[in-house]
Coordinates of N, CA, C and O in Angstrom, one line a residue:
M1461 N 78.5 31.8 -45.7 CA 78.9 30.6 -46.4 C 80.3 30.7 -46.9 O 80.7 31.7 -47.4
S1462 N 81.1 29.6 -46.7 CA 82.5 29.6 -47.1 C 82.5 29.5 -48.6 O 81.6 29.1 -49.3
N1463 N 83.7 29.9 -49.2 CA 83.9 29.7 -50.6 C 83.7 28.2 -51.0 O 83.1 27.9 -52.1
V1464 N 84.2 27.3 -50.2 CA 84.1 25.9 -50.5 C 82.7 25.4 -50.6 O 82.2 24.8 -51.5
S1465 N 81.9 25.7 -49.5 CA 80.5 25.3 -49.5 C 79.7 25.9 -50.6 O 78.9 25.3 -51.2
A1466 N 80.0 27.2 -50.9 CA 79.3 27.9 -52.0 C 79.6 27.2 -53.3 O 78.7 27.1 -54.2
A1467 N 80.9 26.9 -53.5 CA 81.3 26.2 -54.8 C 80.6 24.8 -54.9 O 80.2 24.5 -56.0
I1468 N 80.5 24.1 -53.8 CA 79.9 22.8 -53.9 C 78.4 23.0 -54.3 O 77.9 22.2 -55.2
C1469 N 77.7 23.9 -53.7 CA 76.3 24.1 -54.1 C 76.2 24.6 -55.5 O 75.4 24.1 -56.3
K1470 N 77.1 25.5 -56.0 CA 77.0 25.9 -57.3 C 77.4 24.8 -58.3 O 76.7 24.7 -59.4
M1471 N 78.4 24.0 -58.0 CA 78.7 22.9 -58.9 C 77.6 21.9 -59.0 O 77.4 21.3 -60.1
T1472 N 77.0 21.6 -57.9 CA 75.8 20.7 -57.9 C 74.7 21.2 -58.8 O 74.2 20.4 -59.7
N1473 N 74.5 22.5 -58.8 CA 73.5 23.1 -59.7 C 74.0 23.0 -61.1 O 73.2 22.8 -62.1
F1474 N 75.3 23.3 -61.3 CA 75.9 23.2 -62.7 C 75.6 21.8 -63.3 O 75.2 21.7 -64.5
Y1475 N 75.9 20.8 -62.6 CA 75.7 19.4 -63.1 C 74.3 19.0 -63.3 O 73.9 18.1 -64.1
N1476 N 73.4 19.7 -62.5 CA 71.9 19.3 -62.7 C 71.4 19.7 -64.0 O 70.3 19.2 -64.4
R1477 N 72.1 20.4 -64.8 CA 71.6 20.8 -66.2 C 71.7 19.6 -67.1 O 71.1 19.6 -68.1
E1478 N 72.6 18.6 -66.8 CA 72.8 17.5 -67.7 C 72.3 16.2 -67.0 O 73.0 15.6 -66.3
S1479 N 71.0 15.9 -67.2 CA 70.3 15.0 -66.3 C 70.8 13.5 -66.4 O 70.8 12.8 -65.5
N1480 N 71.3 13.1 -67.6 CA 71.7 11.7 -67.8 C 72.9 11.3 -67.0 O 73.0 10.1 -66.7
V1481 N 73.8 12.2 -66.6 CA 74.9 11.7 -65.8 C 75.2 12.6 -64.6 O 76.2 12.5 -63.9
R1482 N 74.2 13.4 -64.2 CA 74.4 14.3 -63.1 C 74.8 13.6 -61.8 O 75.7 14.1 -61.1
L1483 N 74.1 12.5 -61.4 CA 74.4 11.9 -60.2 C 75.9 11.4 -60.2 O 76.6 11.6 -59.2
H1484 N 76.3 10.8 -61.3 CA 77.7 10.3 -61.4 C 78.7 11.5 -61.2 O 79.6 11.5 -60.5
D1485 N 78.4 12.6 -62.0 CA 79.3 13.7 -62.0 C 79.4 14.4 -60.6 O 80.5 14.8 -60.1
I1486 N 78.2 14.5 -59.9 CA 78.2 15.1 -58.6 C 78.9 14.2 -57.6 O 79.7 14.7 -56.8
N1487 N 78.6 12.9 -57.6 CA 79.3 12.0 -56.7 C 80.8 12.0 -57.0 O 81.6 12.0 -56.0
H1488 N 81.2 12.1 -58.2 CA 82.6 12.1 -58.6 C 83.3 13.3 -58.0 O 84.4 13.1 -57.3
F1489 N 82.8 14.5 -58.2 CA 83.5 15.6 -57.7 C 83.5 15.7 -56.2 O 84.5 16.1 -55.5
M1490 N 82.4 15.2 -55.6 CA 82.4 15.2 -54.1 C 83.4 14.2 -53.5 O 84.0 14.5 -52.5
K1491 N 83.6 13.1 -54.2 CA 84.6 12.1 -53.7 C 86.0 12.7 -53.9 O 86.8 12.6 -53.0
V1492 N 86.3 13.3 -55.0 CA 87.6 13.8 -55.3 C 87.8 15.0 -54.3 O 88.9 15.0 -53.7
W1493 N 86.9 15.8 -54.1 CA 87.0 16.9 -53.1 C 87.3 16.3 -51.7 O 88.2 16.8 -51.0
G1494 N 86.5 15.3 -51.3 CA 86.7 14.7 -50.0 C 88.1 14.1 -49.8 O 88.8 14.3 -48.7
F1495 N 88.6 13.4 -50.8 CA 90.0 12.9 -50.7 C 91.0 14.1 -50.7 O 92.0 14.0 -50.0
A1496 N 90.8 15.0 -51.6 CA 91.7 16.2 -51.6 C 91.8 16.9 -50.3 O 92.8 17.3 -49.8
R1497 N 90.6 17.1 -49.7 CA 90.5 17.8 -48.4 C 91.3 17.0 -47.4 O 92.1 17.6 -46.6
T1498 N 91.0 15.7 -47.3 CA 91.6 14.9 -46.3 C 93.1 14.8 -46.5 O 93.8 15.0 -45.5
I1499 N 93.6 14.6 -47.7 CA 95.0 14.5 -47.9 C 95.7 15.9 -47.5 O 96.7 15.9 -46.9
G1500 N 95.1 17.0 -48.0 CA 95.6 18.3 -47.7 C 95.7 18.6 -46.3 O 96.7 19.1 -45.8
L1501 N 94.7 18.3 -45.5 CA 94.7 18.5 -44.1 C 95.7 17.6 -43.4 O 96.4 18.1 -42.5
E1502 N 95.8 16.4 -43.8 CA 96.8 15.4 -43.2 C 98.2 15.9 -43.5 O 99.1 15.6 -42.7
E1503 N 98.4 16.4 -44.7 CA 99.7 16.9 -45.1 C 100.1 18.3 -44.5 O 101.2 18.8 -44.6
G1504 N 99.1 18.9 -43.8 CA 99.4 20.2 -43.1 C 99.5 21.4 -44.0 O 100.3 22.2 -43.8
L1505 N 98.7 21.4 -45.1 CA 98.8 22.5 -46.0 C 98.4 23.8 -45.3 O 97.6 23.9 -44.4
D1506 N 99.1 24.9 -45.8 CA 98.7 26.3 -45.4 C 97.2 26.5 -45.8 O 96.8 26.0 -46.8
P1507 N 96.5 27.2 -44.9 CA 95.0 27.3 -45.2 C 94.7 27.9 -46.6 O 93.7 27.5 -47.2
A1508 N 95.5 28.8 -47.1 CA 95.2 29.4 -48.4 C 95.4 28.3 -49.5 O 94.7 28.2 -50.5
V1509 N 96.5 27.5 -49.4 CA 96.7 26.5 -50.3 C 95.7 25.4 -50.2 O 95.2 24.9 -51.3
Q1510 N 95.2 25.1 -49.0 CA 94.2 24.1 -48.8 C 92.9 24.6 -49.5 O 92.2 23.8 -50.2
E1511 N 92.5 25.8 -49.3 CA 91.3 26.3 -50.0 C 91.4 26.3 -51.5 O 90.5 25.9 -52.2
T1512 N 92.6 26.7 -52.0 CA 92.8 26.6 -53.5 C 92.7 25.2 -54.0 O 92.0 24.9 -55.0
L1513 N 93.3 24.2 -53.3 CA 93.1 22.8 -53.6 C 91.7 22.4 -53.6 O 91.2 21.7 -54.6
E1514 N 91.0 22.7 -52.6 CA 89.6 22.3 -52.5 C 88.7 22.9 -53.6 O 87.9 22.2 -54.2
L1515 N 88.9 24.2 -53.9 CA 88.2 24.8 -54.9 C 88.5 24.2 -56.3 O 87.6 24.1 -57.1
A1516 N 89.7 23.8 -56.5 CA 90.1 23.2 -57.8 C 89.5 21.8 -57.9 O 89.0 21.4 -58.9
A1517 N 89.5 21.1 -56.8 CA 88.9 19.7 -56.8 C 87.4 19.7 -57.1 O 86.9 18.9 -57.8
I1518 N 86.7 20.7 -56.6 CA 85.3 20.8 -56.9 C 85.0 21.0 -58.3 O 84.1 20.4 -58.9
V1519 N 85.8 21.7 -59.1 CA 85.6 22.0 -60.5 C 86.5 21.3 -61.4 O 86.5 21.5 -62.6
H1520 N 87.3 20.3 -60.9 CA 88.3 19.7 -61.8 C 87.7 19.1 -63.1 O 88.4 19.1 -64.1
D1521 N 86.5 18.6 -63.0 CA 85.9 18.0 -64.2 C 84.8 18.8 -64.8 O 83.8 18.3 -65.4
I1522 N 84.8 20.1 -64.6 CA 83.8 21.0 -65.0 C 83.6 21.0 -66.6 O 82.5 21.2 -67.0
A1523 N 84.6 20.5 -67.3 CA 84.4 20.5 -68.7 C 83.8 19.2 -69.2 O 83.5 19.1 -70.4
C1524 N 83.5 18.2 -68.4 CA 82.9 17.0 -68.9 C 81.6 17.1 -69.7 O 81.5 16.6 -70.7
P1525 N 80.6 17.9 -69.2 CA 79.4 18.0 -70.0 C 79.7 18.6 -71.4 O 79.2 18.1 -72.4
L1526 N 80.5 19.7 -71.4 CA 80.9 20.3 -72.7 C 81.6 19.3 -73.6 O 81.3 19.2 -74.8
C1527 N 82.5 18.6 -73.0 CA 83.3 17.6 -73.8 C 82.4 16.5 -74.4 O 82.6 16.1 -75.5
R1528 N 81.5 16.0 -73.6 CA 80.6 15.0 -74.0 C 79.7 15.5 -75.2 O 79.5 14.8 -76.2
S1529 N 79.3 16.8 -75.1 CA 78.5 17.4 -76.2 C 79.4 17.6 -77.4 O 79.0 17.3 -78.5
R1530 N 80.5 18.2 -77.2 CA 81.4 18.7 -78.3 C 82.1 17.5 -79.0 O 82.3 17.5 -80.2
Y1531 N 82.7 16.6 -78.2 CA 83.6 15.6 -78.7 C 83.0 14.2 -78.7 O 83.6 13.2 -79.2
G1532 N 81.8 14.0 -78.0 CA 81.2 12.7 -77.9 C 81.8 11.9 -76.7 O 81.4 10.8 -76.5
E1533 N 82.7 12.4 -76.0 CA 83.3 11.8 -74.8 C 84.1 12.8 -74.1 O 84.3 14.0 -74.5
A1534 N 84.6 12.5 -72.9 CA 85.3 13.4 -72.0 C 86.7 13.0 -71.6 O 87.0 12.8 -70.4
N1535 N 87.6 12.7 -72.6 CA 88.9 12.2 -72.2 C 89.7 13.3 -71.5 O 89.3 14.5 -71.6
G1536 N 90.7 13.0 -70.9 CA 91.5 13.9 -70.0 C 92.1 15.1 -70.8 O 92.0 16.2 -70.3
K1537 N 92.5 14.9 -72.0 CA 93.1 16.0 -72.7 C 92.1 17.0 -73.1 O 92.3 18.2 -73.1
H1538 N 90.9 16.6 -73.5 CA 89.8 17.5 -73.8 C 89.4 18.2 -72.6 O 89.1 19.4 -72.6
Q1539 N 89.3 17.5 -71.4 CA 88.9 18.2 -70.2 C 89.9 19.3 -69.8 O 89.5 20.4 -69.4
E1540 N 91.2 19.0 -70.0 CA 92.2 20.0 -69.7 C 92.1 21.2 -70.7 O 92.2 22.4 -70.2
L1541 N 91.9 21.0 -71.9 CA 91.7 22.0 -72.9 C 90.6 22.9 -72.6 O 90.7 24.2 -72.6
E1542 N 89.4 22.4 -72.3 CA 88.2 23.1 -72.1 C 88.0 23.6 -70.7 O 87.2 24.5 -70.4
G1543 N 88.6 22.9 -69.7 CA 88.3 23.2 -68.3 C 88.7 24.5 -67.7 O 88.0 25.1 -66.9
G1544 N 89.9 24.9 -68.1 CA 90.4 26.2 -67.5 C 89.5 27.4 -67.7 O 89.1 28.0 -66.7
P1545 N 89.1 27.7 -68.9 CA 88.2 28.8 -69.1 C 86.8 28.6 -68.4 O 86.3 29.6 -67.8
L1546 N 86.3 27.4 -68.3 CA 85.1 27.2 -67.6 C 85.3 27.4 -66.1 O 84.4 28.0 -65.4
A1547 N 86.4 27.0 -65.6 CA 86.7 27.2 -64.1 C 86.8 28.7 -63.8 O 86.3 29.2 -62.8
R1548 N 87.5 29.4 -64.7 CA 87.6 30.8 -64.5 C 86.3 31.5 -64.5 O 86.0 32.3 -63.6
S1549 N 85.4 31.2 -65.4 CA 84.1 31.8 -65.5 C 83.3 31.4 -64.2 O 82.6 32.2 -63.7
F1550 N 83.4 30.1 -63.8 CA 82.6 29.6 -62.7 C 82.9 30.4 -61.4 O 82.0 30.7 -60.7
Y1551 N 84.2 30.8 -61.2 CA 84.6 31.4 -60.0 C 84.6 32.9 -60.1 O 85.0 33.6 -59.1
E1552 N 84.2 33.5 -61.2 CA 84.2 35.0 -61.3 C 83.4 35.7 -60.2 O 83.9 36.6 -59.6
E1553 N 82.3 35.2 -59.9 CA 81.4 35.9 -58.8 C 82.0 35.7 -57.4 O 81.5 36.3 -56.5
F1554 N 83.0 34.8 -57.2 CA 83.6 34.6 -55.9 C 84.6 35.7 -55.5 O 85.0 35.8 -54.4
H1555 N 85.0 36.5 -56.5 CA 86.0 37.6 -56.3 C 87.3 37.1 -55.6 O 87.7 37.7 -54.6
L1556 N 87.8 36.0 -56.1 CA 89.0 35.4 -55.5 C 90.2 36.3 -55.9 O 90.2 36.9 -57.0
P1557 N 91.3 36.3 -55.1 CA 92.5 36.9 -55.6 C 92.9 36.4 -56.9 O 92.8 35.2 -57.2
D1558 N 93.5 37.2 -57.8 CA 93.9 36.8 -59.1 C 94.8 35.6 -59.0 O 94.7 34.6 -59.8
S1559 N 95.8 35.6 -58.1 CA 96.7 34.5 -58.0 C 96.1 33.2 -57.7 O 96.4 32.1 -58.2
Q1560 N 95.0 33.2 -56.8 CA 94.3 32.0 -56.5 C 93.5 31.5 -57.6 O 93.5 30.3 -57.9
L1561 N 92.8 32.4 -58.3 CA 92.0 32.0 -59.5 C 92.9 31.4 -60.6 O 92.6 30.4 -61.2
D1562 N 94.1 32.1 -60.8 CA 95.0 31.6 -61.8 C 95.5 30.2 -61.4 O 95.6 29.3 -62.3
R1563 N 95.7 29.9 -60.2 CA 96.2 28.6 -59.7 C 95.1 27.5 -59.9 O 95.4 26.4 -60.4
I1564 N 93.9 27.9 -59.6 CA 92.7 26.9 -59.8 C 92.6 26.6 -61.3 O 92.5 25.4 -61.6
V1565 N 92.7 27.6 -62.1 CA 92.6 27.4 -63.6 C 93.8 26.5 -64.0 O 93.6 25.5 -64.8
C1566 N 95.0 26.7 -63.5 CA 96.1 25.9 -63.8 C 95.9 24.4 -63.4 O 96.2 23.5 -64.2
L1567 N 95.4 24.2 -62.2 CA 95.2 22.9 -61.7 C 94.2 22.1 -62.6 O 94.4 21.0 -62.9
V1568 N 93.1 22.8 -62.9 CA 92.0 22.2 -63.7 C 92.6 21.9 -65.1 O 92.2 20.9 -65.7
S1569 N 93.4 22.8 -65.6 CA 93.9 22.6 -67.0 C 95.0 21.6 -67.1 O 95.5 21.3 -68.2
H1570 N 95.4 21.0 -65.9 CA 96.5 20.0 -65.9 C 96.2 18.8 -65.1 O 97.1 18.0 -64.8
H1571 N 95.0 18.6 -64.7 CA 94.7 17.5 -63.7 C 94.8 16.1 -64.3 O 94.6 15.1 -63.6
H1572 N 95.1 16.0 -65.6 CA 95.4 14.7 -66.2 C 96.8 14.6 -66.8 O 97.1 13.8 -67.6
T1573 N 97.6 15.6 -66.3 CA 99.1 15.6 -66.7 C 99.9 15.2 -65.5 O 99.8 15.9 -64.5
Y1574 N 100.7 14.2 -65.7 CA 101.4 13.6 -64.5 C 102.9 13.9 -64.5 O 103.6 13.2 -63.8
T1575 N 103.3 14.9 -65.3 CA 104.6 15.3 -65.3 C 104.7 16.8 -64.9 O 103.7 17.5 -65.0
D1576 N 105.9 17.3 -64.5 CA 106.1 18.7 -64.2 C 105.1 19.1 -63.1 O 104.6 20.2 -63.2
I1577 N 104.9 18.3 -62.1 CA 104.0 18.7 -61.0 C 104.7 19.8 -60.2 O 105.8 19.5 -59.6
D1578 N 104.1 20.9 -60.1 CA 104.8 22.1 -59.6 C 104.3 22.6 -58.2 O 104.5 23.7 -57.9
G1579 N 103.7 21.7 -57.5 CA 103.2 22.1 -56.2 C 102.5 21.0 -55.5 O 101.9 20.1 -56.1
I1580 N 102.4 21.1 -54.1 CA 101.7 20.1 -53.3 C 100.2 20.1 -53.7 O 99.6 19.0 -53.6
D1581 N 99.6 21.2 -54.0 CA 98.2 21.2 -54.4 C 98.0 20.4 -55.6 O 97.0 19.6 -55.7
Y1582 N 98.8 20.5 -56.6 CA 98.7 19.8 -57.8 C 98.9 18.3 -57.6 O 98.1 17.4 -58.0
Q1583 N 99.9 18.0 -56.8 CA 100.2 16.6 -56.4 C 99.0 15.9 -55.7 O 98.6 14.8 -56.1
I1584 N 98.4 16.6 -54.8 CA 97.3 16.1 -54.1 C 96.0 15.9 -55.0 O 95.3 14.9 -54.9
L1585 N 95.8 16.9 -55.9 CA 94.7 16.8 -56.8 C 94.8 15.5 -57.7 O 93.9 14.8 -57.9
L1586 N 96.0 15.3 -58.2 CA 96.2 14.1 -59.0 C 96.0 12.8 -58.2 O 95.3 11.9 -58.7
E1587 N 96.4 12.8 -56.9 CA 96.2 11.6 -56.1 C 94.8 11.4 -55.8 O 94.3 10.3 -55.8
A1588 N 94.1 12.5 -55.4 CA 92.7 12.4 -55.0 C 91.8 11.9 -56.2 O 91.0 11.0 -56.1
D1589 N 92.1 12.5 -57.4 CA 91.3 12.1 -58.6 C 91.6 10.6 -58.9 O 90.7 9.9 -59.3
F1590 N 92.9 10.2 -58.8 CA 93.2 8.8 -59.1 C 92.5 7.8 -58.1 O 91.9 6.8 -58.5
L1591 N 92.4 8.2 -56.8 CA 91.7 7.3 -55.9 C 90.3 7.1 -56.3 O 89.8 5.9 -56.1
V1592 N 89.6 8.1 -56.8 CA 88.2 7.9 -57.2 C 88.2 7.2 -58.5 O 87.4 6.3 -58.7
N1593 N 89.0 7.6 -59.5 CA 88.9 7.0 -60.8 C 89.3 5.5 -60.8 O 88.7 4.7 -61.5
A1594 N 90.2 5.1 -59.9 CA 90.6 3.7 -59.8 C 89.4 2.9 -59.4 O 89.2 1.8 -60.0
D1595 N 88.6 3.4 -58.5 CA 87.4 2.7 -58.1 C 86.3 2.7 -59.2 O 85.8 1.7 -59.5
E1596 N 86.1 3.9 -59.7 CA 85.0 4.0 -60.7 C 85.3 3.2 -62.0 O 84.4 2.8 -62.7
S1597 N 86.5 3.0 -62.3 CA 86.9 2.2 -63.5 C 87.4 0.8 -63.2 O 87.8 0.1 -64.1
S1598 N 87.2 0.4 -62.0 CA 87.6 -1.0 -61.5 C 89.0 -1.3 -62.0 O 89.3 -2.3 -62.7
L1599 N 89.9 -0.4 -61.8 CA 91.3 -0.5 -62.2 C 92.0 -1.7 -61.6 O 91.7 -2.1 -60.5
S1600 N 92.8 -2.4 -62.4 CA 93.5 -3.6 -61.9 C 94.5 -3.2 -60.9 O 95.0 -2.0 -60.8
R1601 N 94.9 -4.1 -60.1 CA 95.9 -3.9 -59.0 C 97.2 -3.5 -59.7 O 97.9 -2.6 -59.2
K1602 N 97.6 -4.1 -60.8 CA 98.8 -3.8 -61.5 C 98.9 -2.4 -61.9 O 99.9 -1.7 -61.8
A1603 N 97.8 -1.9 -62.5 CA 97.7 -0.5 -63.0 C 97.8 0.4 -61.8 O 98.4 1.5 -61.9
A1604 N 97.1 0.1 -60.7 CA 97.2 0.9 -59.5 C 98.6 1.0 -58.9 O 99.1 2.1 -58.5
E1605 N 99.3 -0.1 -58.9 CA 100.6 -0.2 -58.5 C 101.5 0.7 -59.4 O 102.4 1.4 -58.9
N1606 N 101.3 0.6 -60.7 CA 102.1 1.4 -61.6 C 101.9 2.9 -61.4 O 102.9 3.6 -61.3
F1607 N 100.7 3.3 -61.2 CA 100.4 4.7 -61.0 C 101.0 5.1 -59.6 O 101.5 6.2 -59.5
R1608 N 100.8 4.3 -58.6 CA 101.4 4.6 -57.3 C 102.9 4.9 -57.4 O 103.4 5.9 -56.9
D1609 N 103.6 4.0 -58.1 CA 105.0 4.1 -58.2 C 105.5 5.3 -59.1 O 106.5 5.9 -58.8
R1610 N 104.7 5.7 -60.1 CA 105.0 6.8 -60.9 C 104.6 8.2 -60.4 O 105.2 9.2 -60.6
V1611 N 103.4 8.2 -59.7 CA 102.8 9.5 -59.4 C 102.7 9.8 -57.9 O 103.0 11.0 -57.5
F1612 N 102.2 8.9 -57.1 CA 102.0 9.2 -55.7 C 103.2 9.6 -54.9 O 104.3 9.0 -55.1
R1613 N 103.1 10.7 -54.1 CA 104.2 11.2 -53.4 C 103.9 11.5 -51.9 O 104.7 11.5 -51.1
T1614 N 102.6 11.8 -51.6 CA 102.3 12.2 -50.3 C 102.1 11.0 -49.4 O 101.6 10.0 -49.8
K1615 N 102.5 11.2 -48.2 CA 102.3 10.1 -47.2 C 100.9 9.7 -47.0 O 100.5 8.5 -47.0
S1616 N 100.0 10.7 -46.9 CA 98.6 10.5 -46.7 C 97.9 9.8 -47.9 O 97.1 9.0 -47.8
G1617 N 98.3 10.3 -49.1 CA 97.7 9.7 -50.3 C 98.2 8.3 -50.5 O 97.3 7.4 -50.9
L1618 N 99.4 8.0 -50.2 CA 99.9 6.6 -50.3 C 99.2 5.7 -49.3 O 98.8 4.6 -49.6
L1619 N 99.0 6.2 -48.1 CA 98.3 5.4 -47.1 C 96.8 5.1 -47.5 O 96.4 4.0 -47.4
L1620 N 96.1 6.1 -48.0 CA 94.8 5.9 -48.5 C 94.8 4.9 -49.7 O 93.9 4.0 -49.7
L1621 N 95.7 5.0 -50.6 CA 95.8 4.1 -51.8 C 96.0 2.7 -51.3 O 95.3 1.7 -51.7
E1622 N 96.9 2.5 -50.3 CA 97.2 1.2 -49.8 C 96.0 0.6 -49.1 O 95.7 -0.6 -49.3
K1623 N 95.3 1.4 -48.3 CA 94.2 0.9 -47.5 C 93.0 0.5 -48.4 O 92.3 -0.4 -48.2
L1624 N 92.8 1.3 -49.5 CA 91.7 1.1 -50.4 C 91.9 0.0 -51.4 O 90.9 -0.7 -51.7
Y1625 N 93.1 -0.1 -51.9 CA 93.3 -1.0 -53.1 C 94.3 -2.1 -53.0 O 94.4 -2.9 -53.9
F1626 N 95.0 -2.2 -51.9 CA 96.0 -3.3 -51.8 C 95.8 -4.1 -50.5 O 95.2 -3.7 -49.6

């Protein structure tokens, strides 16, 4: 089993502990992972960077159950605060190289921060998460255009955004 498929199975089990929103959470991470995978492949990422991106996409919202319990909601800043340590713990048994695990933790800890984007994997994760969030929150065209102009940079992400929302 690949790291990616093992992570998907483990994350599905992780979310099954919180029954009231498990289907939403599982569908959300699967959609973000699918967009991240597609954009990464279309952009021609190095296989190691592609795997890191996909592993980060799978666990990007790992903190949501904890945040809902601890704070009563799961806003982006709380997710970033709580998500890194949870992602690190989640991937311990995978025996990933330290640099890869550190990068996954970094991406999870910043996936709602739209400044100082320091790599194509980070860029793609932001774009993939937005593509899903825009649909799930019925975002207005104006808000989608604003986010596109401020954040989107990849050719593939822009194409998907245009096809889906404009």
